PDB file of C-alpha atoms in Angstrom:
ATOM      1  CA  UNK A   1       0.000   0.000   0.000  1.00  0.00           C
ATOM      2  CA  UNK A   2       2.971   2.543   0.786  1.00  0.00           C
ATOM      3  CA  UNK A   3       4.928   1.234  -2.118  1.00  0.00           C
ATOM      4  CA  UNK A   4       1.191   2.118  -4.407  1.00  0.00           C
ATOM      5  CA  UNK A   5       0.968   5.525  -2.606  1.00  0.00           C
ATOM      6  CA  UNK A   6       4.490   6.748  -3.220  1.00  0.00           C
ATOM      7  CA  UNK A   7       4.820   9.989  -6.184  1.00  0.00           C
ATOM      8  CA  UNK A   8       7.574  11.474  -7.739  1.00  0.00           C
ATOM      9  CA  UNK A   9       6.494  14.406  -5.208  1.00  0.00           C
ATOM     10  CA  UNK A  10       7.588  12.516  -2.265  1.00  0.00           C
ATOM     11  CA  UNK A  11      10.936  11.080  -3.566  1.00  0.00           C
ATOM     12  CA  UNK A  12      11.331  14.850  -4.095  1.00  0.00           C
ATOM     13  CA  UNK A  13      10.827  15.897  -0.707  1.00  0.00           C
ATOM     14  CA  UNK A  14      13.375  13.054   0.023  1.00  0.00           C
ATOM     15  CA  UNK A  15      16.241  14.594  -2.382  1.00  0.00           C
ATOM     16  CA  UNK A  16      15.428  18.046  -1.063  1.00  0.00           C
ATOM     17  CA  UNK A  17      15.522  17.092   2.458  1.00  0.00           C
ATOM     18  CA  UNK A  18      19.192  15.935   2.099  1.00  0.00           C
ATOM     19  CA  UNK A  19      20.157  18.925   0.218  1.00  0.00           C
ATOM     20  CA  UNK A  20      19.054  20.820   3.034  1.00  0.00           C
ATOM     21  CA  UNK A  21      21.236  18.404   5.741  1.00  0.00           C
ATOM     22  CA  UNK A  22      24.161  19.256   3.433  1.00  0.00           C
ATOM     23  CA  UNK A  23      24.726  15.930   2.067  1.00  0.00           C
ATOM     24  CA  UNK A  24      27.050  16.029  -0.655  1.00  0.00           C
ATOM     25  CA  UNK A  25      25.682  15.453  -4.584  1.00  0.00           C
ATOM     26  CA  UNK A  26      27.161  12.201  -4.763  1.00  0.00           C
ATOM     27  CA  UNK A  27      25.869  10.584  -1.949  1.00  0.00           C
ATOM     28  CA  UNK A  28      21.886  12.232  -2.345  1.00  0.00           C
ATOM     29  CA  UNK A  29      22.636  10.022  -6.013  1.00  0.00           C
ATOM     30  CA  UNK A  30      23.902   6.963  -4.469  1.00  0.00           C
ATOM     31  CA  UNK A  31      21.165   6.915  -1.914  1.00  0.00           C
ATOM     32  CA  UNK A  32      18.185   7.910  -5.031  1.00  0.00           C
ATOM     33  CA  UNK A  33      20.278   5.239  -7.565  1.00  0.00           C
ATOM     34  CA  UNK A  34      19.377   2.637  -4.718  1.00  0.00           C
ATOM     35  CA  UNK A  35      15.578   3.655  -4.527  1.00  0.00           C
ATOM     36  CA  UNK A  36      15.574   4.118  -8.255  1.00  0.00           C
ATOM     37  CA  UNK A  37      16.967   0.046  -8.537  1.00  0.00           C
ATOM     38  CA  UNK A  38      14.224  -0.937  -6.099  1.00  0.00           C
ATOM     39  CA  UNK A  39      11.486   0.985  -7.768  1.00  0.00           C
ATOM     40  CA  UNK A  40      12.154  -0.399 -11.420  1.00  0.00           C
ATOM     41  CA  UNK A  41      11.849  -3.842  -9.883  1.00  0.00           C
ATOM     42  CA  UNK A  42       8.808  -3.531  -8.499  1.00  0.00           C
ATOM     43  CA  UNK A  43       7.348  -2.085 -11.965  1.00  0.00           C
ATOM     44  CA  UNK A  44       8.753  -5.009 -13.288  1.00  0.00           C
ATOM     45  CA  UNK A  45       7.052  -7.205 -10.499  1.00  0.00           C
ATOM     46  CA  UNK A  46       3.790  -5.212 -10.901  1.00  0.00           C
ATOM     47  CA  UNK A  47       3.907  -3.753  -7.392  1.00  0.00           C
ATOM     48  CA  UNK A  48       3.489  -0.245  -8.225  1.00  0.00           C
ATOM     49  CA  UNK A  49       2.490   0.835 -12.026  1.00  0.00           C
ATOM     50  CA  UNK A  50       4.800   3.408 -12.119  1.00  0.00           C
ATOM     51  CA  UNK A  51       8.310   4.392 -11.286  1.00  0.00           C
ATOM     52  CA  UNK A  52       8.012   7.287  -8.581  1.00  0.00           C
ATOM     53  CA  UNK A  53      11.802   8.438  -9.177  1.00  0.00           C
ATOM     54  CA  UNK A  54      11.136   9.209 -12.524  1.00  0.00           C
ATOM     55  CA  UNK A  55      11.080  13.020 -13.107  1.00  0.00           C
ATOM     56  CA  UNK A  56      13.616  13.857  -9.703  1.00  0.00           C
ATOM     57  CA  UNK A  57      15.546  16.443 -10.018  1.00  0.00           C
ATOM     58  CA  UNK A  58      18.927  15.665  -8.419  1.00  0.00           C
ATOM     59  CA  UNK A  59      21.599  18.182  -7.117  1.00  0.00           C
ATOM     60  CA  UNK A  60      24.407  18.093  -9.977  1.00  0.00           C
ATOM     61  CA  UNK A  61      27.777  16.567  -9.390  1.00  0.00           C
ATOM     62  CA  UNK A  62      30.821  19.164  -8.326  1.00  0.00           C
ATOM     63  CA  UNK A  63      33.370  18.092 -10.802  1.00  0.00           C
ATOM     64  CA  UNK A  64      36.515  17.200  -8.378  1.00  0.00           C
ATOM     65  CA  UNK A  65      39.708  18.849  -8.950  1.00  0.00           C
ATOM     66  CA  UNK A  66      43.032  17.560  -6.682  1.00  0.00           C
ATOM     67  CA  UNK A  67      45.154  20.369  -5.300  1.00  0.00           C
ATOM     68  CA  UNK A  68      48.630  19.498  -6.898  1.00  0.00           C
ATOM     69  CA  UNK A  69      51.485  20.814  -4.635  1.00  0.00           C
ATOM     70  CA  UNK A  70      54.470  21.698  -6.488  1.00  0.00           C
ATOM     71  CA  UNK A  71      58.131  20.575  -5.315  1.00  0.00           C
ATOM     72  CA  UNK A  72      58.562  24.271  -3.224  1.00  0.00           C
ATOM     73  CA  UNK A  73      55.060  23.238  -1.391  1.00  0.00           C
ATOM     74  CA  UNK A  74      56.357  19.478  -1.259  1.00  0.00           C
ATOM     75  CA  UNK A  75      59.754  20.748   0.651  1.00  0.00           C
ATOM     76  CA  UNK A  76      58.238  22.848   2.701  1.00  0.00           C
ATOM     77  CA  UNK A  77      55.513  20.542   3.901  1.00  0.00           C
ATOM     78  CA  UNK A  78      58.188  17.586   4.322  1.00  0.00           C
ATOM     79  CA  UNK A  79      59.765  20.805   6.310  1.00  0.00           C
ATOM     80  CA  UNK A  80      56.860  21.150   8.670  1.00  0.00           C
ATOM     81  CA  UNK A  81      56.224  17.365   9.052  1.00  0.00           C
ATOM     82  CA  UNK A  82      59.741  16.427  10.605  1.00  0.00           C
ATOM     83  CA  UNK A  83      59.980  15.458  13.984  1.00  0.00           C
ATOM     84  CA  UNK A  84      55.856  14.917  13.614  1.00  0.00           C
ATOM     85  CA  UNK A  85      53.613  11.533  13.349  1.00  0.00           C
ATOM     86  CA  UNK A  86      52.709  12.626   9.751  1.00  0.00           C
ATOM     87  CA  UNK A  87      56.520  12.746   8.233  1.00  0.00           C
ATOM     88  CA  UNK A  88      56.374   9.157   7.338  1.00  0.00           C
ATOM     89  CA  UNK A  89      53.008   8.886   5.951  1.00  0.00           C
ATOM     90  CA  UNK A  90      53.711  11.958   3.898  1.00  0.00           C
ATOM     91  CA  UNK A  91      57.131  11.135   2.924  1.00  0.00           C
ATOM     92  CA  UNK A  92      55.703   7.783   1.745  1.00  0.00           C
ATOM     93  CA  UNK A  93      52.531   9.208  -0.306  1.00  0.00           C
ATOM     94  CA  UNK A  94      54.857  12.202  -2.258  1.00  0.00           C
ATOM     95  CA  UNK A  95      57.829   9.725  -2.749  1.00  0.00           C
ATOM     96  CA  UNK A  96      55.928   6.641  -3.989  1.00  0.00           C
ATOM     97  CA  UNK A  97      52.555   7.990  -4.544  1.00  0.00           C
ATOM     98  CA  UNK A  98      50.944   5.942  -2.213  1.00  0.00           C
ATOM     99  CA  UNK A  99      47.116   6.189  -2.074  1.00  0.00           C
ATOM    100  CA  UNK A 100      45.576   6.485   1.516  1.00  0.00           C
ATOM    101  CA  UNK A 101      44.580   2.542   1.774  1.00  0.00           C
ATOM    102  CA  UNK A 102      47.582   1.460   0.509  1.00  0.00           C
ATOM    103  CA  UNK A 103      49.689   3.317   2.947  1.00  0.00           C
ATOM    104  CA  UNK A 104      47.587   2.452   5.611  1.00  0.00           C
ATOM    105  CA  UNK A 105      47.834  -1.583   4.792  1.00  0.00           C
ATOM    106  CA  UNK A 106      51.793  -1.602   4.104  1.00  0.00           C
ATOM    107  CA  UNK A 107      53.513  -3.652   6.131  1.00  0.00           C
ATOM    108  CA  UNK A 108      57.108  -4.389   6.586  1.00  0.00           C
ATOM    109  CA  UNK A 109      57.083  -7.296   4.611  1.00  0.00           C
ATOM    110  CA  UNK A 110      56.653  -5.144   1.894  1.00  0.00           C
ATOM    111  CA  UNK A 111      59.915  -3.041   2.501  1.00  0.00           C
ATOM    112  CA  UNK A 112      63.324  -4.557   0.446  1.00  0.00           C
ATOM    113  CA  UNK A 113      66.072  -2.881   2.327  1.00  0.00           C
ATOM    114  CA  UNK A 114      68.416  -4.504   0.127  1.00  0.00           C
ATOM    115  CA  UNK A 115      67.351  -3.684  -3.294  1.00  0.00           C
ATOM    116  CA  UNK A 116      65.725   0.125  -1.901  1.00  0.00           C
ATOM    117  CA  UNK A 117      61.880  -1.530  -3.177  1.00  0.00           C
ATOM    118  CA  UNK A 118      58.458  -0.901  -2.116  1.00  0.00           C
ATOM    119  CA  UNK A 119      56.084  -3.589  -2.674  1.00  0.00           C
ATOM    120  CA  UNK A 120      52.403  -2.574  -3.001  1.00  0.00           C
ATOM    121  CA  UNK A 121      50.434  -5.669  -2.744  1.00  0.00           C
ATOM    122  CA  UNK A 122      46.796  -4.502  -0.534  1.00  0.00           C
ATOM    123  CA  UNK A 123      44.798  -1.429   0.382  1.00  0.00           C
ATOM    124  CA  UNK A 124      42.900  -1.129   3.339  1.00  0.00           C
ATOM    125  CA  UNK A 125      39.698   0.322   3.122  1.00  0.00           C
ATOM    126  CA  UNK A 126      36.315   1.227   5.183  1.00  0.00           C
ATOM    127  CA  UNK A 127      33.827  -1.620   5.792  1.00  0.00           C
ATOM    128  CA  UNK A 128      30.877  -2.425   7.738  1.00  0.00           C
ATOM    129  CA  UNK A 129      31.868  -2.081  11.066  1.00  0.00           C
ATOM    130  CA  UNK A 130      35.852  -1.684  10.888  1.00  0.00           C
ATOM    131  CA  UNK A 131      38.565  -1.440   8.273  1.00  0.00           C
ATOM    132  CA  UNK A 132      38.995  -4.373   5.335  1.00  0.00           C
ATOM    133  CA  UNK A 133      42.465  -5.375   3.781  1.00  0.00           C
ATOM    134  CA  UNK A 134      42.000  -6.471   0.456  1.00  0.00           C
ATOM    135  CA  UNK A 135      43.929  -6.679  -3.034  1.00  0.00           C
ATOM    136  CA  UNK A 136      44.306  -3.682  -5.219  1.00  0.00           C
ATOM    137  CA  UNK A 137      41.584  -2.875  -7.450  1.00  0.00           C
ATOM    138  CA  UNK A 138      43.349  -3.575 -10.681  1.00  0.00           C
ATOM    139  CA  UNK A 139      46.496  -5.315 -11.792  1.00  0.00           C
ATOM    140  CA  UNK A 140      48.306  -2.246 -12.144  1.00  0.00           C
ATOM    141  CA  UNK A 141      47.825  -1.712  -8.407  1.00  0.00           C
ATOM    142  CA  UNK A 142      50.002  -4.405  -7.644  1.00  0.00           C
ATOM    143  CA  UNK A 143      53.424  -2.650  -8.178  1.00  0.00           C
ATOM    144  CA  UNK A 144      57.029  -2.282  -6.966  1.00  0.00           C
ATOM    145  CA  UNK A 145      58.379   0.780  -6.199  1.00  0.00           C
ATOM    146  CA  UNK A 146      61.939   1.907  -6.034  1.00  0.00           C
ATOM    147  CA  UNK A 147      62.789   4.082  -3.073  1.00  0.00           C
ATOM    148  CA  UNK A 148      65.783   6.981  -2.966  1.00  0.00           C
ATOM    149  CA  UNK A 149      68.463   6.306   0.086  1.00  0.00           C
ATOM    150  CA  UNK A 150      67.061   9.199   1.901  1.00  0.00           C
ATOM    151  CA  UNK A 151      63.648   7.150   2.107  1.00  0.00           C
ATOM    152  CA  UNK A 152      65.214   3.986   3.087  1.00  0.00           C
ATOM    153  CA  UNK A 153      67.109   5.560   6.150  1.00  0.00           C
ATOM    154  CA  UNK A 154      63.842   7.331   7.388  1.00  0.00           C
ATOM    155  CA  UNK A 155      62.201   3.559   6.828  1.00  0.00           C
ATOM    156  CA  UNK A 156      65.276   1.814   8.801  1.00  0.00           C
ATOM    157  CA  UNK A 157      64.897   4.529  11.797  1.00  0.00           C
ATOM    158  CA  UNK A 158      60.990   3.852  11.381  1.00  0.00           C
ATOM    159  CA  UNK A 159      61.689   0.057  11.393  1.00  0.00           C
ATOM    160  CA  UNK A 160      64.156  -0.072  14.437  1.00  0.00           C
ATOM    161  CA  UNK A 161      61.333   1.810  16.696  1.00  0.00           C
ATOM    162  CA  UNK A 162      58.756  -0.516  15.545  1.00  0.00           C
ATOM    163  CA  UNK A 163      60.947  -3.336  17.398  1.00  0.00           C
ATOM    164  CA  UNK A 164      62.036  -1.487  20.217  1.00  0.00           C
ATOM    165  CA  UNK A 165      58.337  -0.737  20.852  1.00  0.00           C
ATOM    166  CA  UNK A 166      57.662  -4.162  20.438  1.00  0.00           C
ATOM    167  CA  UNK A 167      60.195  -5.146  23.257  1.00  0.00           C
ATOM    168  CA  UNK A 168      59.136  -2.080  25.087  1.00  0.00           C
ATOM    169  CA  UNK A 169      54.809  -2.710  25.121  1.00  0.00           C
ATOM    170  CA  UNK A 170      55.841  -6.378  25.557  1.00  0.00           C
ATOM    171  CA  UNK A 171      52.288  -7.878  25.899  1.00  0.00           C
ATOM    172  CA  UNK A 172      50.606  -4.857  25.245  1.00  0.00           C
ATOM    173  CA  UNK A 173      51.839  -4.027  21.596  1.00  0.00           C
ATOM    174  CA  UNK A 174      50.302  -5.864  18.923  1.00  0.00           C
ATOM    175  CA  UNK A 175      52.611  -6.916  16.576  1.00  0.00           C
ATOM    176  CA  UNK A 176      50.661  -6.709  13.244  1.00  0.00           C
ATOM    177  CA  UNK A 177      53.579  -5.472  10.964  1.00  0.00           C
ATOM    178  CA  UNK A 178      52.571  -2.174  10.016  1.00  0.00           C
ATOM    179  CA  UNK A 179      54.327   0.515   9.127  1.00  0.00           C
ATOM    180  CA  UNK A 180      52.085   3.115   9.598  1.00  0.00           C
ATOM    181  CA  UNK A 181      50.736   2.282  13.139  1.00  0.00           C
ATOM    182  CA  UNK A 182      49.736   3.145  16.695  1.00  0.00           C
ATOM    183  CA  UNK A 183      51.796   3.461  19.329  1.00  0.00           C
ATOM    184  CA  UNK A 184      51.243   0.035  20.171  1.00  0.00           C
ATOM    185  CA  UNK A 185      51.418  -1.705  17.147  1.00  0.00           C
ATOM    186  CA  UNK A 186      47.543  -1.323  15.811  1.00  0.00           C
ATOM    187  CA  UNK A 187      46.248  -0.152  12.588  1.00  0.00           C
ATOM    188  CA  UNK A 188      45.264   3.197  11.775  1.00  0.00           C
ATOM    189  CA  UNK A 189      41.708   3.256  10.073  1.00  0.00           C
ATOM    190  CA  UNK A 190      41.410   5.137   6.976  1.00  0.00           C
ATOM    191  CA  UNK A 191      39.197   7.945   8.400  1.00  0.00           C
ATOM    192  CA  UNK A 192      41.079   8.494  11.019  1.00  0.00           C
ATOM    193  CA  UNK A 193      44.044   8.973   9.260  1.00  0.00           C
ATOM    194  CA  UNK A 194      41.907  11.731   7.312  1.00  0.00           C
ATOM    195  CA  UNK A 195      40.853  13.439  10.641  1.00  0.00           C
ATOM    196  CA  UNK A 196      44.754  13.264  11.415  1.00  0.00           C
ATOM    197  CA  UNK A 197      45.959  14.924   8.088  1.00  0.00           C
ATOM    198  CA  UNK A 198      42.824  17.667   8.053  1.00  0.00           C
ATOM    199  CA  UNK A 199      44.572  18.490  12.017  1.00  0.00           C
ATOM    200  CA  UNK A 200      48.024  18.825  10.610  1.00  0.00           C
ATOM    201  CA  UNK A 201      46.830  21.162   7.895  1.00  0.00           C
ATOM    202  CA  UNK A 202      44.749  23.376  10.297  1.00  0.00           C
ATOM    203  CA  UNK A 203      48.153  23.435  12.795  1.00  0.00           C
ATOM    204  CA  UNK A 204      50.051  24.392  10.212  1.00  0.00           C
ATOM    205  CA  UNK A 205      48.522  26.775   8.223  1.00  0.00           C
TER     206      UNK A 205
END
């Protein structure tokens, strides 16, 4: 009876609600594209004669456009990182061009000390209830990276603290192999590793 009941109208009101919460474009689509699914299938089921999404008028899409530091912005944020939680991560993503997930799921199995290599082989990402560690999307994903000697010292002093933490937390660290961690060894979700790079921008502006 609801499903019979429903008008374009209503699926209106929805759209316009969420432009009013601030949701952005993309996810007022995602969530009508779902409704939109479920309403052509129950035309096709005879549920409803009509599809009550057709006719919505959606917010358009802002067309995304990265920020692209230069190698003067690159120095001087490497500059401002040193001696900070975020020198690492940063070094990593501008030196190898590490995505987020895949810096987040590197591990030191994936360093080569002897030949100066990076091995990217998974990419953590956001799931249900906590972070997933899966294969790269594509084949070209799956690559090996060649790191300057400046980058391999940082990643040997990284990699001697991550054992002498180890001995240090004794029971307490958990010994998971990243290289990109918590103090004690965890992982650090993708989101909050957002929240942590949107803090070090506002610090250091």
């Amino acid at each position: 009876i609801y499903l019979q009941s429903l008008r374009a109208e209503h699926v209106q009101k929805m759209v316009n609600d969420m432009i009013a919460r601030g949701l952005s474009p993309k996810s007022i689509r995602d969530t009508y594209n779902n409704i939109n699914a479920a309403m052509k299938k129950a035309v096709t089921l005879r549920m409803i004669p009509f599809n009550p999404c057709e006719g919505v008028v959606l917010p358009k899409l802002k067309r995304y456009r990265a920020k692209v530091y230069d190698v003067k912005m690159i120095h001087n944020l490497l500059d401002v990182a040193k001696g900070t939680d975020m020198y690492l991560p940063i070094l990593l993503c501008v030196t190898a061009g590490l995505r987020r997930g895949e810096l987040l799921a590197l591990r030191w199995d994936n360093i080569d000390f002897k030949n100066s290599m990076l091995q990217v082989r998974s990419n953590m990402v956001r799931g249900e209830e906590d972070f997933i560690i899966k294969s790269p999307k594509t084949e070209a994903g799956v690559r090996d990276i060649r790191l300057g000697n400046e980058v391999m010292a940082v990643l040997k002093e990284e990699r001697a603290k991550y054992l002498s933490d180890l001995f240090s937390y004794q029971g307490h660290f958990q010994n998971l192999n990243f290289v990109i961690r918590q103090k004690d060894g965890s992982p650090i979700r993708p989101d909050s590793m957002s929240q942590k790079w949107r803090r070090f921008l506002e610090d250091n502006r």
